[in-house]
Amino acid sequence: QVTLEESGGGLVQAGGSLRLSCAASERAFLSYAGAWFRQAPGKDREFIAAISWNGHQYYAGSAEGSVKARFTISRNDAKTTLYLDMHSLKPEDAAVYICAAGVVAGSENSDEYHIWGQGTQVTIAS
């Protein structure tokens, strides 16, 4: 059973950058699509971006503040790791960021992902 562990969260100034990592425990992850979601206090879990097993990227069209121009999802299969590079961070980006894996590429529906990490907290200082 593949497990996922996020890292890289923390406190950053508004306008700054962070790289989040999501390390998978097994190479079986290579056949899965990966995704990042986020959840802020009192809000629903929100899809950010996904990447297929062969590198096609998908970004949320409805995420607050339009993340596509500021966030980049990628994967390093040699390290079985998923990344989310975030730039020009805004106070509204503060949330717990959670990675997920599933068989359906590009889905914004959290029900399509059956493996989840515990999340990493991102805090933005304004």
Tab-separated table of C-alpha atoms in Angstrom:
chain	number	residue	atom	x	y	z
A	1	GLN	CA	0.000	0.000	0.000
A	2	VAL	CA	1.441	3.334	-1.077
A	3	THR	CA	1.638	6.018	1.581
A	4	LEU	CA	2.320	9.719	1.037
A	5	GLU	CA	4.165	12.174	3.256
A	6	GLU	CA	4.229	15.910	2.651
A	7	SER	CA	6.943	18.327	3.669
A	8	GLY	CA	8.048	21.867	2.940
A	9	GLY	CA	5.274	23.856	4.561
A	10	GLY	CA	5.950	26.696	6.955
A	11	LEU	CA	5.705	30.419	7.489
A	12	VAL	CA	6.482	32.682	4.540
A	13	GLN	CA	6.024	36.380	3.839
A	14	ALA	CA	3.370	37.454	1.379
A	15	GLY	CA	4.950	37.545	-2.059
A	16	GLY	CA	7.368	34.778	-1.162
A	17	SER	CA	7.796	31.240	-2.462
A	18	LEU	CA	7.674	27.706	-1.122
A	19	ARG	CA	8.258	24.252	-2.555
A	20	LEU	CA	6.092	21.501	-1.143
A	21	SER	CA	7.156	17.882	-1.519
A	22	CYS	CA	5.120	14.698	-1.316
A	23	ALA	CA	7.196	11.549	-0.972
A	24	ALA	CA	5.597	8.235	-1.894
A	25	SER	CA	6.629	5.070	-0.081
A	26	GLU	CA	6.581	2.718	-3.072
A	27	ARG	CA	7.316	2.747	-6.780
A	28	ALA	CA	3.708	1.759	-7.421
A	29	PHE	CA	3.127	5.515	-7.180
A	30	LEU	CA	4.635	5.836	-10.658
A	31	SER	CA	1.448	4.429	-12.215
A	32	TYR	CA	-0.794	6.886	-10.407
A	33	ALA	CA	-1.829	10.445	-11.062
A	34	GLY	CA	-0.819	12.840	-8.310
A	35	ALA	CA	-2.630	15.913	-7.067
A	36	TRP	CA	-2.507	18.706	-4.544
A	37	PHE	CA	-5.469	19.970	-2.576
A	38	ARG	CA	-5.671	22.553	0.174
A	39	GLN	CA	-8.032	23.197	3.027
A	40	ALA	CA	-8.300	26.405	4.993
A	41	PRO	CA	-10.116	26.622	8.349
A	42	GLY	CA	-13.876	26.623	7.864
A	43	LYS	CA	-13.618	25.946	4.130
A	44	ASP	CA	-14.072	22.905	1.927
A	45	ARG	CA	-11.119	20.999	0.568
A	46	GLU	CA	-10.081	22.690	-2.676
A	47	PHE	CA	-8.387	21.184	-5.715
A	48	ILE	CA	-5.177	22.950	-6.757
A	49	ALA	CA	-3.438	20.905	-9.429
A	50	ALA	CA	-2.888	17.398	-10.733
A	51	ILE	CA	-0.346	15.604	-12.868
A	52	SER	CA	-0.796	12.379	-14.777
A	53	TRP	CA	1.577	9.430	-14.647
A	54	ASN	CA	3.217	10.730	-17.853
A	55	GLY	CA	3.489	14.382	-16.821
A	56	HIS	CA	0.361	16.119	-18.137
A	57	GLN	CA	-0.527	18.957	-15.794
A	58	TYR	CA	-3.981	20.159	-14.789
A	59	TYR	CA	-4.792	23.251	-12.754
A	60	ALA	CA	-7.890	24.419	-10.976
A	61	GLY	CA	-9.886	26.996	-12.792
A	62	SER	CA	-11.848	27.951	-9.755
A	63	ALA	CA	-9.234	28.068	-7.000
A	64	GLU	CA	-9.338	31.377	-5.216
A	65	GLY	CA	-6.834	33.780	-6.651
A	66	SER	CA	-6.249	31.623	-9.769
A	67	VAL	CA	-3.234	29.526	-8.897
A	68	LYS	CA	-2.263	28.461	-12.415
A	69	ALA	CA	-0.050	31.490	-13.000
A	70	ARG	CA	1.651	31.135	-9.619
A	71	PHE	CA	1.796	27.401	-8.831
A	72	THR	CA	3.499	24.567	-10.705
A	73	ILE	CA	2.991	20.867	-10.118
A	74	SER	CA	5.696	18.406	-11.091
A	75	ARG	CA	6.923	14.922	-10.285
A	76	ASN	CA	10.279	13.220	-10.054
A	77	ASP	CA	9.695	9.558	-10.680
A	78	ALA	CA	13.260	8.600	-9.783
A	79	LYS	CA	12.503	9.896	-6.299
A	80	THR	CA	8.794	8.896	-6.337
A	81	THR	CA	8.083	12.455	-5.248
A	82	LEU	CA	5.441	14.980	-6.171
A	83	TYR	CA	6.131	18.709	-5.914
A	84	LEU	CA	4.177	21.934	-5.768
A	85	ASP	CA	6.167	25.101	-6.419
A	86	MET	CA	4.325	28.158	-5.176
A	87	HIS	CA	5.281	31.749	-5.964
A	88	SER	CA	3.849	35.196	-5.212
A	89	LEU	CA	2.059	33.779	-2.205
A	90	LYS	CA	-0.934	35.655	-0.873
A	91	PRO	CA	-2.575	35.597	2.559
A	92	GLU	CA	-5.502	33.695	1.042
A	93	ASP	CA	-3.136	30.857	0.094
A	94	ALA	CA	-2.754	29.951	3.766
A	95	ALA	CA	-4.072	26.440	4.308
A	96	VAL	CA	-3.131	22.860	4.960
A	97	TYR	CA	-1.807	21.471	1.679
A	98	ILE	CA	-2.499	17.816	1.081
A	99	CYS	CA	-1.205	15.532	-1.647
A	100	ALA	CA	-3.162	12.654	-3.091
A	101	ALA	CA	-2.792	9.845	-5.620
A	102	GLY	CA	-5.335	8.084	-7.772
A	103	VAL	CA	-5.922	6.373	-11.089
A	104	VAL	CA	-7.892	9.158	-12.788
A	105	ALA	CA	-5.673	11.885	-14.199
A	106	GLY	CA	-6.697	15.499	-13.883
A	107	SER	CA	-9.778	15.054	-11.741
A	108	GLU	CA	-10.775	17.889	-9.434
A	109	ASN	CA	-13.022	15.523	-7.503
A	110	SER	CA	-11.394	14.386	-4.279
A	111	ASP	CA	-13.399	11.140	-4.419
A	112	GLU	CA	-11.248	10.057	-7.394
A	113	TYR	CA	-8.146	9.900	-5.200
A	114	HIS	CA	-7.769	6.964	-2.846
A	115	ILE	CA	-4.402	7.676	-1.248
A	116	TRP	CA	-3.898	10.785	0.883
A	117	GLY	CA	-1.113	12.334	2.876
A	118	GLN	CA	-1.559	14.000	6.251
A	119	GLY	CA	-0.945	17.521	4.985
A	120	THR	CA	1.539	20.289	5.600
A	121	GLN	CA	0.640	23.708	6.964
A	122	VAL	CA	1.374	26.834	4.926
A	123	THR	CA	1.105	30.129	6.791
A	124	ILE	CA	1.427	33.500	5.066
A	125	ALA	CA	2.586	36.575	6.956
A	126	SER	CA	1.167	39.773	5.493
